[in-house]
């Protein structure tokens, strides 16, 4: 495998994400990259495609770029072409970046490449458990959303458009996304980790309500 390309991608991503929101910064990428490699050990796959996709998957998140869903693809293509990656690798990596997002679920063609399954699982694992809780509250704070409001119920089954402009509470995001993720894992390795992280979030929510209501 071309390790120089991976190293150059790491440098490129670190520089691009300088100053990013803490839940979508280089450290998120690094965690997803590491988890992807761990899951990849248990699957037959193209490791270079997995690593490049994990590293580039949030290079220009539409949430932080006026909703532009093509920018990440453009930046990644230009970078990989400049680095002389093969057309085959570029196509595979771009396909993953285009289809990895939670809000695009349902739009993926029937046969999902194993490399997409791996990186999507790793990205979703970083959205749950203790890190997932921390990222979600950080994002909610960044958006100046309420942590919780007993009178605002979660909105289930939102369309992609509703999901994107939803300004609910951070606790509602658990029901609208985080608690749905463990059932969406593709790989056996990710399912195992997800189940532990899922239970931790349920414990957290129980404790949160207990403290909110002084329920002692
Ligand atoms: P994806 O990038 O997979 O499409 P999202 O954009 O929904 O996923 O969110 C990525 C992460 O950003 C979430 O896991 C969560 O931590 C945080 N986040 C997104 N939307 C919200 C929200 N409305 N409230 C709190 N956190 C959010
Ligand atoms: Ni991500």
PDB file of C-alpha atoms and ligand atoms in Angstrom:
ATOM      1  CA  UNK A   1       0.000   0.000   0.000  1.00  0.00           C
ATOM      2  CA  UNK A   2       1.045   3.603  -0.647  1.00  0.00           C
ATOM      3  CA  UNK A   3       1.902   4.815   2.857  1.00  0.00           C
ATOM      4  CA  UNK A   4       3.268   8.102   1.591  1.00  0.00           C
ATOM      5  CA  UNK A   5      -0.180   8.963   0.217  1.00  0.00           C
ATOM      6  CA  UNK A   6      -1.765   8.170   3.610  1.00  0.00           C
ATOM      7  CA  UNK A   7       0.780  10.378   5.390  1.00  0.00           C
ATOM      8  CA  UNK A   8       0.225  13.220   2.952  1.00  0.00           C
ATOM      9  CA  UNK A   9      -3.537  12.849   3.374  1.00  0.00           C
ATOM     10  CA  UNK A  10      -3.156  13.082   7.174  1.00  0.00           C
ATOM     11  CA  UNK A  11      -1.217  16.356   6.784  1.00  0.00           C
ATOM     12  CA  UNK A  12      -3.749  17.720   4.293  1.00  0.00           C
ATOM     13  CA  UNK A  13      -6.744  16.913   6.505  1.00  0.00           C
ATOM     14  CA  UNK A  14      -5.109  18.273   9.680  1.00  0.00           C
ATOM     15  CA  UNK A  15      -4.437  21.557   7.946  1.00  0.00           C
ATOM     16  CA  UNK A  16      -7.909  21.801   6.367  1.00  0.00           C
ATOM     17  CA  UNK A  17      -9.707  21.105   9.642  1.00  0.00           C
ATOM     18  CA  UNK A  18      -7.711  23.597  11.662  1.00  0.00           C
ATOM     19  CA  UNK A  19     -10.207  25.480  13.881  1.00  0.00           C
ATOM     20  CA  UNK A  20     -13.130  23.113  13.112  1.00  0.00           C
ATOM     21  CA  UNK A  21     -15.949  22.521  15.640  1.00  0.00           C
ATOM     22  CA  UNK A  22     -14.646  20.062  18.255  1.00  0.00           C
ATOM     23  CA  UNK A  23     -16.995  17.237  17.233  1.00  0.00           C
ATOM     24  CA  UNK A  24     -15.942  17.383  13.584  1.00  0.00           C
ATOM     25  CA  UNK A  25     -12.242  18.227  13.930  1.00  0.00           C
ATOM     26  CA  UNK A  26      -9.018  16.310  13.251  1.00  0.00           C
ATOM     27  CA  UNK A  27      -9.457  14.248  16.425  1.00  0.00           C
ATOM     28  CA  UNK A  28     -12.858  12.991  15.168  1.00  0.00           C
ATOM     29  CA  UNK A  29     -11.128  12.008  11.926  1.00  0.00           C
ATOM     30  CA  UNK A  30      -8.292  10.314  13.813  1.00  0.00           C
ATOM     31  CA  UNK A  31     -10.745   8.263  15.910  1.00  0.00           C
ATOM     32  CA  UNK A  32     -12.726   7.218  12.818  1.00  0.00           C
ATOM     33  CA  UNK A  33      -9.485   6.345  10.998  1.00  0.00           C
ATOM     34  CA  UNK A  34      -8.285   4.157  13.898  1.00  0.00           C
ATOM     35  CA  UNK A  35     -11.670   2.450  14.306  1.00  0.00           C
ATOM     36  CA  UNK A  36     -11.857   1.865  10.547  1.00  0.00           C
ATOM     37  CA  UNK A  37      -8.471   0.126  10.607  1.00  0.00           C
ATOM     38  CA  UNK A  38      -9.573  -2.018  13.543  1.00  0.00           C
ATOM     39  CA  UNK A  39     -12.803  -3.070  11.804  1.00  0.00           C
ATOM     40  CA  UNK A  40     -10.901  -3.599   8.526  1.00  0.00           C
ATOM     41  CA  UNK A  41      -8.759  -6.252  10.234  1.00  0.00           C
ATOM     42  CA  UNK A  42     -11.900  -8.381  10.517  1.00  0.00           C
ATOM     43  CA  UNK A  43     -13.097  -7.939   6.900  1.00  0.00           C
ATOM     44  CA  UNK A  44     -11.700  -8.677   3.457  1.00  0.00           C
ATOM     45  CA  UNK A  45     -11.282  -5.218   1.955  1.00  0.00           C
ATOM     46  CA  UNK A  46      -9.068  -2.678   0.213  1.00  0.00           C
ATOM     47  CA  UNK A  47      -7.329  -1.034   3.184  1.00  0.00           C
ATOM     48  CA  UNK A  48      -6.057   1.926   1.184  1.00  0.00           C
ATOM     49  CA  UNK A  49      -9.623   2.850   0.137  1.00  0.00           C
ATOM     50  CA  UNK A  50     -10.785   2.449   3.757  1.00  0.00           C
ATOM     51  CA  UNK A  51      -8.028   4.679   5.143  1.00  0.00           C
ATOM     52  CA  UNK A  52      -8.336   7.412   2.507  1.00  0.00           C
ATOM     53  CA  UNK A  53     -12.119   7.533   2.894  1.00  0.00           C
ATOM     54  CA  UNK A  54     -11.928   7.671   6.694  1.00  0.00           C
ATOM     55  CA  UNK A  55      -9.413  10.513   6.475  1.00  0.00           C
ATOM     56  CA  UNK A  56     -11.314  12.556   3.874  1.00  0.00           C
ATOM     57  CA  UNK A  57     -14.944  11.850   4.864  1.00  0.00           C
ATOM     58  CA  UNK A  58     -15.568  15.156   6.712  1.00  0.00           C
ATOM     59  CA  UNK A  59     -13.204  17.390   4.752  1.00  0.00           C
ATOM     60  CA  UNK A  60     -16.080  19.809   4.027  1.00  0.00           C
ATOM     61  CA  UNK A  61     -19.190  18.866   6.024  1.00  0.00           C
ATOM     62  CA  UNK A  62     -22.246  20.511   4.366  1.00  0.00           C
ATOM     63  CA  UNK A  63     -23.450  21.593   7.866  1.00  0.00           C
ATOM     64  CA  UNK A  64     -20.523  23.993   8.053  1.00  0.00           C
ATOM     65  CA  UNK A  65     -20.496  25.000   4.359  1.00  0.00           C
ATOM     66  CA  UNK A  66     -23.943  26.455   3.714  1.00  0.00           C
ATOM     67  CA  UNK A  67     -25.436  23.036   2.895  1.00  0.00           C
ATOM     68  CA  UNK A  68     -23.109  22.467  -0.086  1.00  0.00           C
ATOM     69  CA  UNK A  69     -23.019  18.684  -0.569  1.00  0.00           C
ATOM     70  CA  UNK A  70     -20.550  18.738  -3.470  1.00  0.00           C
ATOM     71  CA  UNK A  71     -17.647  20.610  -1.883  1.00  0.00           C
ATOM     72  CA  UNK A  72     -16.140  17.600  -0.051  1.00  0.00           C
ATOM     73  CA  UNK A  73     -16.183  15.621  -3.295  1.00  0.00           C
ATOM     74  CA  UNK A  74     -14.540  18.433  -5.197  1.00  0.00           C
ATOM     75  CA  UNK A  75     -11.802  18.998  -2.599  1.00  0.00           C
ATOM     76  CA  UNK A  76     -11.110  15.253  -2.269  1.00  0.00           C
ATOM     77  CA  UNK A  77     -10.980  14.700  -6.034  1.00  0.00           C
ATOM     78  CA  UNK A  78      -8.600  17.605  -6.551  1.00  0.00           C
ATOM     79  CA  UNK A  79      -6.360  16.428  -3.718  1.00  0.00           C
ATOM     80  CA  UNK A  80      -6.238  12.791  -4.877  1.00  0.00           C
ATOM     81  CA  UNK A  81      -5.639  13.774  -8.508  1.00  0.00           C
ATOM     82  CA  UNK A  82      -2.828  16.098  -7.433  1.00  0.00           C
ATOM     83  CA  UNK A  83      -1.339  13.164  -5.500  1.00  0.00           C
ATOM     84  CA  UNK A  84      -1.635  10.940  -8.594  1.00  0.00           C
ATOM     85  CA  UNK A  85      -3.949   8.367  -7.002  1.00  0.00           C
ATOM     86  CA  UNK A  86      -5.406   5.943  -9.569  1.00  0.00           C
ATOM     87  CA  UNK A  87      -8.811   6.705 -11.128  1.00  0.00           C
ATOM     88  CA  UNK A  88     -10.130   3.491  -9.602  1.00  0.00           C
ATOM     89  CA  UNK A  89      -9.130   4.498  -6.057  1.00  0.00           C
ATOM     90  CA  UNK A  90     -10.516   8.016  -6.550  1.00  0.00           C
ATOM     91  CA  UNK A  91     -13.888   6.668  -7.695  1.00  0.00           C
ATOM     92  CA  UNK A  92     -14.153   4.308  -4.741  1.00  0.00           C
ATOM     93  CA  UNK A  93     -13.178   6.959  -2.174  1.00  0.00           C
ATOM     94  CA  UNK A  94     -15.568   9.551  -3.614  1.00  0.00           C
ATOM     95  CA  UNK A  95     -18.423   7.041  -3.616  1.00  0.00           C
ATOM     96  CA  UNK A  96     -17.871   6.481   0.119  1.00  0.00           C
ATOM     97  CA  UNK A  97     -17.641  10.185   0.967  1.00  0.00           C
ATOM     98  CA  UNK A  98     -20.859  10.811  -0.977  1.00  0.00           C
ATOM     99  CA  UNK A  99     -22.814   8.048   0.753  1.00  0.00           C
ATOM    100  CA  UNK A 100     -21.507   7.920   4.321  1.00  0.00           C
ATOM    101  CA  UNK A 101     -23.826  10.488   5.908  1.00  0.00           C
ATOM    102  CA  UNK A 102     -26.652   9.526   8.294  1.00  0.00           C
ATOM    103  CA  UNK A 103     -29.020  11.992   6.644  1.00  0.00           C
ATOM    104  CA  UNK A 104     -28.457  10.335   3.239  1.00  0.00           C
ATOM    105  CA  UNK A 105     -29.454   6.887   4.503  1.00  0.00           C
ATOM    106  CA  UNK A 106     -31.896   5.189   2.210  1.00  0.00           C
ATOM    107  CA  UNK A 107     -30.316   6.715  -0.877  1.00  0.00           C
ATOM    108  CA  UNK A 108     -27.506   4.166  -1.098  1.00  0.00           C
ATOM    109  CA  UNK A 109     -27.678   1.592  -3.899  1.00  0.00           C
ATOM    110  CA  UNK A 110     -28.569  -1.980  -2.897  1.00  0.00           C
ATOM    111  CA  UNK A 111     -25.066  -3.394  -2.926  1.00  0.00           C
ATOM    112  CA  UNK A 112     -22.883  -1.463  -0.521  1.00  0.00           C
ATOM    113  CA  UNK A 113     -19.127  -1.949  -0.923  1.00  0.00           C
ATOM    114  CA  UNK A 114     -17.483  -3.402   2.185  1.00  0.00           C
ATOM    115  CA  UNK A 115     -15.175  -0.346   2.420  1.00  0.00           C
ATOM    116  CA  UNK A 116     -18.235   1.935   2.792  1.00  0.00           C
ATOM    117  CA  UNK A 117     -19.686  -0.384   5.428  1.00  0.00           C
ATOM    118  CA  UNK A 118     -16.461  -0.194   7.439  1.00  0.00           C
ATOM    119  CA  UNK A 119     -16.004   3.576   7.374  1.00  0.00           C
ATOM    120  CA  UNK A 120     -19.723   4.231   7.925  1.00  0.00           C
ATOM    121  CA  UNK A 121     -19.679   1.924  10.953  1.00  0.00           C
ATOM    122  CA  UNK A 122     -16.586   3.677  12.355  1.00  0.00           C
ATOM    123  CA  UNK A 123     -18.130   7.140  11.817  1.00  0.00           C
ATOM    124  CA  UNK A 124     -21.346   5.987  13.488  1.00  0.00           C
ATOM    125  CA  UNK A 125     -19.454   4.476  16.421  1.00  0.00           C
ATOM    126  CA  UNK A 126     -17.870   7.868  17.051  1.00  0.00           C
ATOM    127  CA  UNK A 127     -21.393   9.352  17.213  1.00  0.00           C
ATOM    128  CA  UNK A 128     -22.418   7.119  20.151  1.00  0.00           C
ATOM    129  CA  UNK A 129     -21.121   6.217  23.621  1.00  0.00           C
ATOM    130  CA  UNK A 130     -19.258   8.702  25.841  1.00  0.00           C
ATOM    131  CA  UNK A 131     -17.609  10.428  22.885  1.00  0.00           C
ATOM    132  CA  UNK A 132     -20.924  10.579  21.055  1.00  0.00           C
ATOM    133  CA  UNK A 133     -22.556  12.243  24.078  1.00  0.00           C
ATOM    134  CA  UNK A 134     -19.716  14.775  24.333  1.00  0.00           C
ATOM    135  CA  UNK A 135     -19.818  15.571  20.603  1.00  0.00           C
ATOM    136  CA  UNK A 136     -23.563  16.014  20.655  1.00  0.00           C
ATOM    137  CA  UNK A 137     -23.546  18.453  23.557  1.00  0.00           C
ATOM    138  CA  UNK A 138     -20.659  20.308  21.967  1.00  0.00           C
ATOM    139  CA  UNK A 139     -22.576  20.642  18.700  1.00  0.00           C
ATOM    140  CA  UNK A 140     -25.754  21.681  20.547  1.00  0.00           C
ATOM    141  CA  UNK A 141     -23.751  24.383  22.371  1.00  0.00           C
ATOM    142  CA  UNK A 142     -22.173  25.482  19.108  1.00  0.00           C
ATOM    143  CA  UNK A 143     -25.710  25.946  17.687  1.00  0.00           C
ATOM    144  CA  UNK A 144     -26.937  27.555  20.926  1.00  0.00           C
ATOM    145  CA  UNK A 145     -29.652  24.865  21.229  1.00  0.00           C
ATOM    146  CA  UNK A 146     -31.348  23.964  24.501  1.00  0.00           C
ATOM    147  CA  UNK A 147     -29.913  20.917  26.276  1.00  0.00           C
ATOM    148  CA  UNK A 148     -33.396  19.681  27.102  1.00  0.00           C
ATOM    149  CA  UNK A 149     -36.983  20.919  27.224  1.00  0.00           C
ATOM    150  CA  UNK A 150     -39.618  18.672  28.843  1.00  0.00           C
ATOM    151  CA  UNK A 151     -42.293  20.185  26.534  1.00  0.00           C
ATOM    152  CA  UNK A 152     -40.505  19.570  23.213  1.00  0.00           C
ATOM    153  CA  UNK A 153     -40.835  15.942  22.092  1.00  0.00           C
ATOM    154  CA  UNK A 154     -38.354  14.301  19.674  1.00  0.00           C
ATOM    155  CA  UNK A 155     -39.371  14.216  15.990  1.00  0.00           C
ATOM    156  CA  UNK A 156     -39.101  10.695  14.664  1.00  0.00           C
ATOM    157  CA  UNK A 157     -38.960   9.785  10.949  1.00  0.00           C
ATOM    158  CA  UNK A 158     -37.944  13.234   9.755  1.00  0.00           C
ATOM    159  CA  UNK A 159     -37.267  13.728   6.054  1.00  0.00           C
ATOM    160  CA  UNK A 160     -33.722  14.720   5.070  1.00  0.00           C
ATOM    161  CA  UNK A 161     -34.808  18.378   4.725  1.00  0.00           C
ATOM    162  CA  UNK A 162     -36.574  18.393   8.114  1.00  0.00           C
ATOM    163  CA  UNK A 163     -33.558  16.716   9.755  1.00  0.00           C
ATOM    164  CA  UNK A 164     -31.162  19.343   8.399  1.00  0.00           C
ATOM    165  CA  UNK A 165     -33.122  22.329   9.678  1.00  0.00           C
ATOM    166  CA  UNK A 166     -34.368  20.778  12.901  1.00  0.00           C
ATOM    167  CA  UNK A 167     -33.585  23.016  15.862  1.00  0.00           C
ATOM    168  CA  UNK A 168     -34.699  20.707  18.622  1.00  0.00           C
ATOM    169  CA  UNK A 169     -32.906  20.026  21.869  1.00  0.00           C
ATOM    170  CA  UNK A 170     -29.687  18.101  22.321  1.00  0.00           C
ATOM    171  CA  UNK A 171     -31.452  15.399  24.351  1.00  0.00           C
ATOM    172  CA  UNK A 172     -33.933  14.970  21.478  1.00  0.00           C
ATOM    173  CA  UNK A 173     -31.004  14.267  19.148  1.00  0.00           C
ATOM    174  CA  UNK A 174     -30.457  11.036  21.103  1.00  0.00           C
ATOM    175  CA  UNK A 175     -33.908   9.799  20.000  1.00  0.00           C
ATOM    176  CA  UNK A 176     -33.702  11.294  16.508  1.00  0.00           C
ATOM    177  CA  UNK A 177     -30.326   9.777  15.700  1.00  0.00           C
ATOM    178  CA  UNK A 178     -27.931   8.431  18.336  1.00  0.00           C
ATOM    179  CA  UNK A 179     -30.126   5.649  19.707  1.00  0.00           C
ATOM    180  CA  UNK A 180     -30.963   4.471  16.172  1.00  0.00           C
ATOM    181  CA  UNK A 181     -27.357   3.888  15.164  1.00  0.00           C
ATOM    182  CA  UNK A 182     -26.555   0.597  16.914  1.00  0.00           C
ATOM    183  CA  UNK A 183     -29.180  -1.176  14.784  1.00  0.00           C
ATOM    184  CA  UNK A 184     -27.689   0.266  11.604  1.00  0.00           C
ATOM    185  CA  UNK A 185     -24.183  -1.206  12.014  1.00  0.00           C
ATOM    186  CA  UNK A 186     -23.106  -3.440   9.128  1.00  0.00           C
ATOM    187  CA  UNK A 187     -20.070  -5.329  10.445  1.00  0.00           C
ATOM    188  CA  UNK A 188     -19.909  -7.837  13.268  1.00  0.00           C
ATOM    189  CA  UNK A 189     -16.987  -6.032  14.913  1.00  0.00           C
ATOM    190  CA  UNK A 190     -18.873  -2.714  14.972  1.00  0.00           C
ATOM    191  CA  UNK A 191     -22.093  -4.301  16.249  1.00  0.00           C
ATOM    192  CA  UNK A 192     -20.244  -5.541  19.320  1.00  0.00           C
ATOM    193  CA  UNK A 193     -18.715  -2.153  20.156  1.00  0.00           C
ATOM    194  CA  UNK A 194     -22.014  -0.370  19.369  1.00  0.00           C
ATOM    195  CA  UNK A 195     -23.963  -2.457  21.826  1.00  0.00           C
ATOM    196  CA  UNK A 196     -21.704  -1.382  24.740  1.00  0.00           C
ATOM    197  CA  UNK A 197     -21.826   2.255  23.702  1.00  0.00           C
ATOM    198  CA  UNK A 198     -25.614   2.121  23.282  1.00  0.00           C
ATOM    199  CA  UNK A 199     -26.089   0.814  26.817  1.00  0.00           C
ATOM    200  CA  UNK A 200     -23.868   3.586  28.141  1.00  0.00           C
ATOM    201  CA  UNK A 201     -26.091   6.223  26.478  1.00  0.00           C
ATOM    202  CA  UNK A 202     -29.214   4.677  28.015  1.00  0.00           C
ATOM    203  CA  UNK A 203     -27.577   4.855  31.453  1.00  0.00           C
ATOM    204  CA  UNK A 204     -26.617   8.463  30.811  1.00  0.00           C
ATOM    205  CA  UNK A 205     -30.197   9.393  29.843  1.00  0.00           C
ATOM    206  CA  UNK A 206     -31.616   7.704  32.936  1.00  0.00           C
ATOM    207  CA  UNK A 207     -29.227   9.610  35.163  1.00  0.00           C
ATOM    208  CA  UNK A 208     -29.920  12.869  33.273  1.00  0.00           C
ATOM    209  CA  UNK A 209     -33.687  12.648  33.898  1.00  0.00           C
ATOM    210  CA  UNK A 210     -33.137  11.580  37.493  1.00  0.00           C
ATOM    211  CA  UNK A 211     -31.002  14.652  38.180  1.00  0.00           C
ATOM    212  CA  UNK A 212     -33.255  16.981  36.116  1.00  0.00           C
ATOM    213  CA  UNK A 213     -36.289  15.949  38.168  1.00  0.00           C
ATOM    214  CA  UNK A 214     -34.493  15.644  41.537  1.00  0.00           C
ATOM    215  CA  UNK A 215     -35.853  12.163  41.510  1.00  0.00           C
ATOM    216  CA  UNK A 216     -34.201  10.821  44.659  1.00  0.00           C
TER     217      UNK A 216
HETATM  218  P1  LIG B   1     -23.690  12.846   9.559  1.00  0.00           P
HETATM  219  O1  LIG B   1     -22.491  13.788   9.573  1.00  0.00           O
HETATM  220  O2  LIG B   1     -23.367  11.402   9.684  1.00  0.00           O
HETATM  221  O3  LIG B   1     -24.700  13.152   8.478  1.00  0.00           O
HETATM  222  P2  LIG B   1     -24.995  14.443  11.460  1.00  0.00           P
HETATM  223  O4  LIG B   1     -24.710  15.580  10.579  1.00  0.00           O
HETATM  224  O5  LIG B   1     -26.420  14.195  11.776  1.00  0.00           O
HETATM  225  O6  LIG B   1     -24.394  13.126  10.889  1.00  0.00           O
HETATM  226  O7  LIG B   1     -24.232  14.654  12.798  1.00  0.00           O
HETATM  227  C1  LIG B   1     -22.913  14.362  13.165  1.00  0.00           C
HETATM  228  C2  LIG B   1     -22.781  14.619  14.657  1.00  0.00           C
HETATM  229  O8  LIG B   1     -23.026  16.014  14.938  1.00  0.00           O
HETATM  230  C3  LIG B   1     -23.844  13.910  15.484  1.00  0.00           C
HETATM  231  O9  LIG B   1     -23.478  12.599  15.784  1.00  0.00           O
HETATM  232  C4  LIG B   1     -23.968  14.774  16.696  1.00  0.00           C
HETATM  233  O10 LIG B   1     -22.928  14.549  17.614  1.00  0.00           O
HETATM  234  C5  LIG B   1     -23.818  16.143  16.110  1.00  0.00           C
HETATM  235  N1  LIG B   1     -25.137  16.683  15.744  1.00  0.00           N
HETATM  236  C6  LIG B   1     -25.717  16.753  14.534  1.00  0.00           C
HETATM  237  N2  LIG B   1     -26.957  17.312  14.606  1.00  0.00           N
HETATM  238  C7  LIG B   1     -27.141  17.595  15.906  1.00  0.00           C
HETATM  239  C8  LIG B   1     -28.214  18.194  16.674  1.00  0.00           C
HETATM  240  N3  LIG B   1     -29.325  18.630  16.096  1.00  0.00           N
HETATM  241  N4  LIG B   1     -28.042  18.324  18.010  1.00  0.00           N
HETATM  242  C9  LIG B   1     -26.920  17.902  18.615  1.00  0.00           C
HETATM  243  N5  LIG B   1     -25.889  17.331  17.966  1.00  0.00           N
HETATM  244  C10 LIG B   1     -25.989  17.180  16.637  1.00  0.00           C
HETATM  245 NI1  LIG B   2     -17.609  11.952  10.561  1.00  0.00          NI
END
